[in-house]
Amino acid sequence: MQVHTAQPQGWLQYAVPLAIFIVIFGFRARRLAQLRPLKIERLWIFPAIYLVICTAMLVQFPPTLAGWGLCAIALAVGAGLGWQRGKLMAITVDPETHQINQKASFAGIAFLFVIVAIRAAARVEGSALHLNIALLTDMLVVLALGLFSVQRLEMYLRAKRLLEEARAARA
């Protein structure tokens, strides 16, 4: 005789991480919406660290030849998304002190939320659709690398241009 047990953790495995994410995202969104100093000379640090992590992951578990092609596409998509997200960041320069400040827009925060939601859905539905989860993970890691790197590149180029304009206006 088979005994069927209810799986109460079925919905909990989705609800608990979602609740935690929403709480953390709420605190982060509030903090991101505040004006903060932007150190353009440090924008390269996070993408460099993430590049090392991404490289280590891809070296440890290299994708197939077709997987490398899909990772290249993911990198290009990530770069495009990163450029858009970088453009959504508000960057200002104080005309007197030339202090560069940044403020994340709510559109940028919502953009990040959508990307995380797509990633979560892809991981859940990927196994249900019998997709290669290792390749999917590689693609998402490379997509994030493109996003982080190009976002900071766009912010650097725009902040540098705004700083030069502020200096020229003061002179």
PDB file of C-alpha atoms in Angstrom:
ATOM      1  CA  MET A   1       0.000   0.000   0.000  1.00  0.00           C
ATOM      2  CA  GLN A   2       1.392   3.383  -1.004  1.00  0.00           C
ATOM      3  CA  VAL A   3       1.188   6.235   1.415  1.00  0.00           C
ATOM      4  CA  HIS A   4       0.997   9.678  -0.121  1.00  0.00           C
ATOM      5  CA  THR A   5       2.350  12.388   2.076  1.00  0.00           C
ATOM      6  CA  ALA A   6       1.676  16.017   1.471  1.00  0.00           C
ATOM      7  CA  GLN A   7       4.715  18.088   0.733  1.00  0.00           C
ATOM      8  CA  PRO A   8       4.230  21.308   2.639  1.00  0.00           C
ATOM      9  CA  GLN A   9       7.779  22.328   1.835  1.00  0.00           C
ATOM     10  CA  GLY A  10       6.863  22.398  -1.897  1.00  0.00           C
ATOM     11  CA  TRP A  11       5.506  25.919  -1.790  1.00  0.00           C
ATOM     12  CA  LEU A  12       7.850  26.886   1.047  1.00  0.00           C
ATOM     13  CA  GLN A  13      10.913  26.233  -1.082  1.00  0.00           C
ATOM     14  CA  TYR A  14       9.740  29.115  -3.275  1.00  0.00           C
ATOM     15  CA  ALA A  15       8.035  31.340  -0.719  1.00  0.00           C
ATOM     16  CA  VAL A  16      10.847  31.572   1.840  1.00  0.00           C
ATOM     17  CA  PRO A  17      13.613  32.618  -0.589  1.00  0.00           C
ATOM     18  CA  LEU A  18      11.179  35.008  -2.286  1.00  0.00           C
ATOM     19  CA  ALA A  19      10.275  36.624   1.044  1.00  0.00           C
ATOM     20  CA  ILE A  20      13.941  36.928   2.006  1.00  0.00           C
ATOM     21  CA  PHE A  21      14.752  38.420  -1.396  1.00  0.00           C
ATOM     22  CA  ILE A  22      11.921  40.958  -1.147  1.00  0.00           C
ATOM     23  CA  VAL A  23      13.016  42.080   2.331  1.00  0.00           C
ATOM     24  CA  ILE A  24      16.682  42.394   1.318  1.00  0.00           C
ATOM     25  CA  PHE A  25      15.723  44.065  -1.950  1.00  0.00           C
ATOM     26  CA  GLY A  26      13.534  46.555  -0.063  1.00  0.00           C
ATOM     27  CA  PHE A  27      16.398  47.585   2.216  1.00  0.00           C
ATOM     28  CA  ARG A  28      18.799  47.692  -0.715  1.00  0.00           C
ATOM     29  CA  ALA A  29      16.400  49.733  -2.857  1.00  0.00           C
ATOM     30  CA  ARG A  30      16.014  52.314  -0.112  1.00  0.00           C
ATOM     31  CA  ARG A  31      19.790  52.586   0.251  1.00  0.00           C
ATOM     32  CA  LEU A  32      20.386  52.686  -3.498  1.00  0.00           C
ATOM     33  CA  ALA A  33      17.954  55.562  -3.924  1.00  0.00           C
ATOM     34  CA  GLN A  34      20.159  57.803  -1.754  1.00  0.00           C
ATOM     35  CA  LEU A  35      22.789  60.083  -3.238  1.00  0.00           C
ATOM     36  CA  ARG A  36      26.232  58.505  -2.712  1.00  0.00           C
ATOM     37  CA  PRO A  37      29.748  59.503  -3.740  1.00  0.00           C
ATOM     38  CA  LEU A  38      31.007  57.820  -6.895  1.00  0.00           C
ATOM     39  CA  LYS A  39      34.697  56.996  -7.049  1.00  0.00           C
ATOM     40  CA  ILE A  40      35.269  56.510 -10.773  1.00  0.00           C
ATOM     41  CA  GLU A  41      38.789  55.248 -10.190  1.00  0.00           C
ATOM     42  CA  ARG A  42      37.330  52.259  -8.305  1.00  0.00           C
ATOM     43  CA  LEU A  43      34.647  51.215 -10.801  1.00  0.00           C
ATOM     44  CA  TRP A  44      36.910  48.531 -12.290  1.00  0.00           C
ATOM     45  CA  ILE A  45      37.403  46.596  -9.027  1.00  0.00           C
ATOM     46  CA  PHE A  46      34.106  44.688  -8.821  1.00  0.00           C
ATOM     47  CA  PRO A  47      34.116  43.597 -12.501  1.00  0.00           C
ATOM     48  CA  ALA A  48      37.747  42.460 -12.118  1.00  0.00           C
ATOM     49  CA  ILE A  49      36.901  40.337  -9.069  1.00  0.00           C
ATOM     50  CA  TYR A  50      33.843  38.928 -10.813  1.00  0.00           C
ATOM     51  CA  LEU A  51      35.960  38.160 -13.908  1.00  0.00           C
ATOM     52  CA  VAL A  52      38.283  36.050 -11.743  1.00  0.00           C
ATOM     53  CA  ILE A  53      35.313  34.198 -10.233  1.00  0.00           C
ATOM     54  CA  CYS A  54      33.717  33.697 -13.649  1.00  0.00           C
ATOM     55  CA  THR A  55      36.995  32.464 -15.145  1.00  0.00           C
ATOM     56  CA  ALA A  56      37.521  30.021 -12.275  1.00  0.00           C
ATOM     57  CA  MET A  57      34.021  28.620 -12.773  1.00  0.00           C
ATOM     58  CA  LEU A  58      34.467  28.226 -16.519  1.00  0.00           C
ATOM     59  CA  VAL A  59      37.903  26.638 -16.151  1.00  0.00           C
ATOM     60  CA  GLN A  60      36.713  24.196 -13.509  1.00  0.00           C
ATOM     61  CA  PHE A  61      33.639  23.132 -15.517  1.00  0.00           C
ATOM     62  CA  PRO A  62      34.227  24.208 -19.130  1.00  0.00           C
ATOM     63  CA  PRO A  63      31.224  24.223 -21.443  1.00  0.00           C
ATOM     64  CA  THR A  64      31.114  22.378 -24.753  1.00  0.00           C
ATOM     65  CA  LEU A  65      31.928  24.161 -28.004  1.00  0.00           C
ATOM     66  CA  ALA A  66      28.242  24.966 -28.491  1.00  0.00           C
ATOM     67  CA  GLY A  67      28.135  26.075 -24.845  1.00  0.00           C
ATOM     68  CA  TRP A  68      30.965  28.549 -25.488  1.00  0.00           C
ATOM     69  CA  GLY A  69      28.905  29.996 -28.339  1.00  0.00           C
ATOM     70  CA  LEU A  70      25.888  30.355 -26.084  1.00  0.00           C
ATOM     71  CA  CYS A  71      28.095  31.936 -23.412  1.00  0.00           C
ATOM     72  CA  ALA A  72      29.336  34.462 -25.991  1.00  0.00           C
ATOM     73  CA  ILE A  73      25.734  35.344 -26.812  1.00  0.00           C
ATOM     74  CA  ALA A  74      24.957  35.641 -23.081  1.00  0.00           C
ATOM     75  CA  LEU A  75      27.971  37.949 -22.661  1.00  0.00           C
ATOM     76  CA  ALA A  76      26.706  40.173 -25.485  1.00  0.00           C
ATOM     77  CA  VAL A  77      23.194  40.252 -24.014  1.00  0.00           C
ATOM     78  CA  GLY A  78      24.662  41.042 -20.583  1.00  0.00           C
ATOM     79  CA  ALA A  79      26.716  43.853 -22.090  1.00  0.00           C
ATOM     80  CA  GLY A  80      23.607  45.363 -23.675  1.00  0.00           C
ATOM     81  CA  LEU A  81      21.665  45.071 -20.439  1.00  0.00           C
ATOM     82  CA  GLY A  82      24.607  46.543 -18.527  1.00  0.00           C
ATOM     83  CA  TRP A  83      24.762  49.565 -20.817  1.00  0.00           C
ATOM     84  CA  GLN A  84      21.043  50.162 -20.279  1.00  0.00           C
ATOM     85  CA  ARG A  85      21.338  49.734 -16.511  1.00  0.00           C
ATOM     86  CA  GLY A  86      24.334  52.088 -16.438  1.00  0.00           C
ATOM     87  CA  LYS A  87      22.309  54.722 -18.294  1.00  0.00           C
ATOM     88  CA  LEU A  88      19.586  54.435 -15.640  1.00  0.00           C
ATOM     89  CA  MET A  89      22.021  55.478 -12.889  1.00  0.00           C
ATOM     90  CA  ALA A  90      21.763  59.194 -12.098  1.00  0.00           C
ATOM     91  CA  ILE A  91      25.241  60.776 -11.983  1.00  0.00           C
ATOM     92  CA  THR A  92      25.794  64.355 -10.863  1.00  0.00           C
ATOM     93  CA  VAL A  93      28.848  66.539 -10.383  1.00  0.00           C
ATOM     94  CA  ASP A  94      28.936  69.277  -7.755  1.00  0.00           C
ATOM     95  CA  PRO A  95      29.919  72.432  -9.707  1.00  0.00           C
ATOM     96  CA  GLU A  96      31.969  73.833  -6.816  1.00  0.00           C
ATOM     97  CA  THR A  97      33.819  70.803  -5.424  1.00  0.00           C
ATOM     98  CA  HIS A  98      33.646  68.575  -8.521  1.00  0.00           C
ATOM     99  CA  GLN A  99      32.473  65.732  -6.275  1.00  0.00           C
ATOM    100  CA  ILE A 100      30.854  63.014  -8.406  1.00  0.00           C
ATOM    101  CA  ASN A 101      27.697  61.489  -6.929  1.00  0.00           C
ATOM    102  CA  GLN A 102      25.459  58.675  -8.044  1.00  0.00           C
ATOM    103  CA  LYS A 103      21.891  57.745  -7.325  1.00  0.00           C
ATOM    104  CA  ALA A 104      20.223  54.607  -8.567  1.00  0.00           C
ATOM    105  CA  SER A 105      16.901  55.196 -10.228  1.00  0.00           C
ATOM    106  CA  PHE A 106      13.873  53.134  -9.341  1.00  0.00           C
ATOM    107  CA  ALA A 107      13.812  52.009 -12.974  1.00  0.00           C
ATOM    108  CA  GLY A 108      17.338  50.658 -12.484  1.00  0.00           C
ATOM    109  CA  ILE A 109      16.288  48.867  -9.318  1.00  0.00           C
ATOM    110  CA  ALA A 110      13.235  47.400 -11.053  1.00  0.00           C
ATOM    111  CA  PHE A 111      15.490  46.387 -13.954  1.00  0.00           C
ATOM    112  CA  LEU A 112      17.711  44.459 -11.544  1.00  0.00           C
ATOM    113  CA  PHE A 113      14.650  42.840  -9.947  1.00  0.00           C
ATOM    114  CA  VAL A 114      13.432  41.619 -13.365  1.00  0.00           C
ATOM    115  CA  ILE A 115      16.856  40.140 -14.173  1.00  0.00           C
ATOM    116  CA  VAL A 116      16.948  38.270 -10.850  1.00  0.00           C
ATOM    117  CA  ALA A 117      13.391  37.017 -11.416  1.00  0.00           C
ATOM    118  CA  ILE A 118      14.276  35.771 -14.906  1.00  0.00           C
ATOM    119  CA  ARG A 119      17.339  34.025 -13.505  1.00  0.00           C
ATOM    120  CA  ALA A 120      15.301  32.353 -10.763  1.00  0.00           C
ATOM    121  CA  ALA A 121      12.615  31.246 -13.226  1.00  0.00           C
ATOM    122  CA  ALA A 122      15.241  29.882 -15.604  1.00  0.00           C
ATOM    123  CA  ARG A 123      16.812  27.801 -12.852  1.00  0.00           C
ATOM    124  CA  VAL A 124      13.456  26.401 -11.691  1.00  0.00           C
ATOM    125  CA  GLU A 125      12.020  25.799 -15.148  1.00  0.00           C
ATOM    126  CA  GLY A 126      15.356  24.659 -16.551  1.00  0.00           C
ATOM    127  CA  SER A 127      15.324  21.441 -14.574  1.00  0.00           C
ATOM    128  CA  ALA A 128      11.623  20.895 -15.298  1.00  0.00           C
ATOM    129  CA  LEU A 129      12.285  21.313 -19.023  1.00  0.00           C
ATOM    130  CA  HIS A 130      15.344  19.028 -18.846  1.00  0.00           C
ATOM    131  CA  LEU A 131      17.759  21.796 -19.789  1.00  0.00           C
ATOM    132  CA  ASN A 132      21.452  21.535 -19.056  1.00  0.00           C
ATOM    133  CA  ILE A 133      21.610  23.337 -15.696  1.00  0.00           C
ATOM    134  CA  ALA A 134      25.426  23.562 -15.786  1.00  0.00           C
ATOM    135  CA  LEU A 135      25.303  25.344 -19.152  1.00  0.00           C
ATOM    136  CA  LEU A 136      22.451  27.547 -17.962  1.00  0.00           C
ATOM    137  CA  THR A 137      24.509  28.503 -14.905  1.00  0.00           C
ATOM    138  CA  ASP A 138      27.551  29.259 -17.076  1.00  0.00           C
ATOM    139  CA  MET A 139      25.447  31.452 -19.337  1.00  0.00           C
ATOM    140  CA  LEU A 140      23.967  33.356 -16.393  1.00  0.00           C
ATOM    141  CA  VAL A 141      27.411  33.876 -14.842  1.00  0.00           C
ATOM    142  CA  VAL A 142      28.769  35.227 -18.136  1.00  0.00           C
ATOM    143  CA  LEU A 143      25.650  37.374 -18.633  1.00  0.00           C
ATOM    144  CA  ALA A 144      26.242  38.892 -15.184  1.00  0.00           C
ATOM    145  CA  LEU A 145      29.890  39.540 -16.083  1.00  0.00           C
ATOM    146  CA  GLY A 146      28.823  41.485 -19.165  1.00  0.00           C
ATOM    147  CA  LEU A 147      26.182  43.349 -17.192  1.00  0.00           C
ATOM    148  CA  PHE A 148      28.466  44.397 -14.316  1.00  0.00           C
ATOM    149  CA  SER A 149      31.414  45.294 -16.530  1.00  0.00           C
ATOM    150  CA  VAL A 150      29.599  47.331 -19.156  1.00  0.00           C
ATOM    151  CA  GLN A 151      27.374  49.046 -16.574  1.00  0.00           C
ATOM    152  CA  ARG A 152      30.468  50.365 -14.849  1.00  0.00           C
ATOM    153  CA  LEU A 153      32.113  51.251 -18.161  1.00  0.00           C
ATOM    154  CA  GLU A 154      29.084  53.355 -19.141  1.00  0.00           C
ATOM    155  CA  MET A 155      29.046  55.012 -15.718  1.00  0.00           C
ATOM    156  CA  TYR A 156      32.788  55.740 -15.937  1.00  0.00           C
ATOM    157  CA  LEU A 157      32.548  57.293 -19.392  1.00  0.00           C
ATOM    158  CA  ARG A 158      29.542  59.429 -18.455  1.00  0.00           C
ATOM    159  CA  ALA A 159      30.984  60.527 -15.094  1.00  0.00           C
ATOM    160  CA  LYS A 160      34.283  61.462 -16.725  1.00  0.00           C
ATOM    161  CA  ARG A 161      32.466  63.496 -19.388  1.00  0.00           C
ATOM    162  CA  LEU A 162      30.321  65.264 -16.768  1.00  0.00           C
ATOM    163  CA  LEU A 163      33.411  66.032 -14.679  1.00  0.00           C
ATOM    164  CA  GLU A 164      35.221  67.510 -17.692  1.00  0.00           C
ATOM    165  CA  GLU A 165      32.152  69.634 -18.508  1.00  0.00           C
ATOM    166  CA  ALA A 166      31.991  70.904 -14.892  1.00  0.00           C
ATOM    167  CA  ARG A 167      35.696  71.775 -14.936  1.00  0.00           C
ATOM    168  CA  ALA A 168      35.367  73.556 -18.283  1.00  0.00           C
ATOM    169  CA  ALA A 169      32.346  75.539 -17.054  1.00  0.00           C
ATOM    170  CA  ARG A 170      34.219  76.664 -13.954  1.00  0.00           C
ATOM    171  CA  ALA A 171      37.314  77.761 -15.887  1.00  0.00           C
TER     172      ALA A 171
END
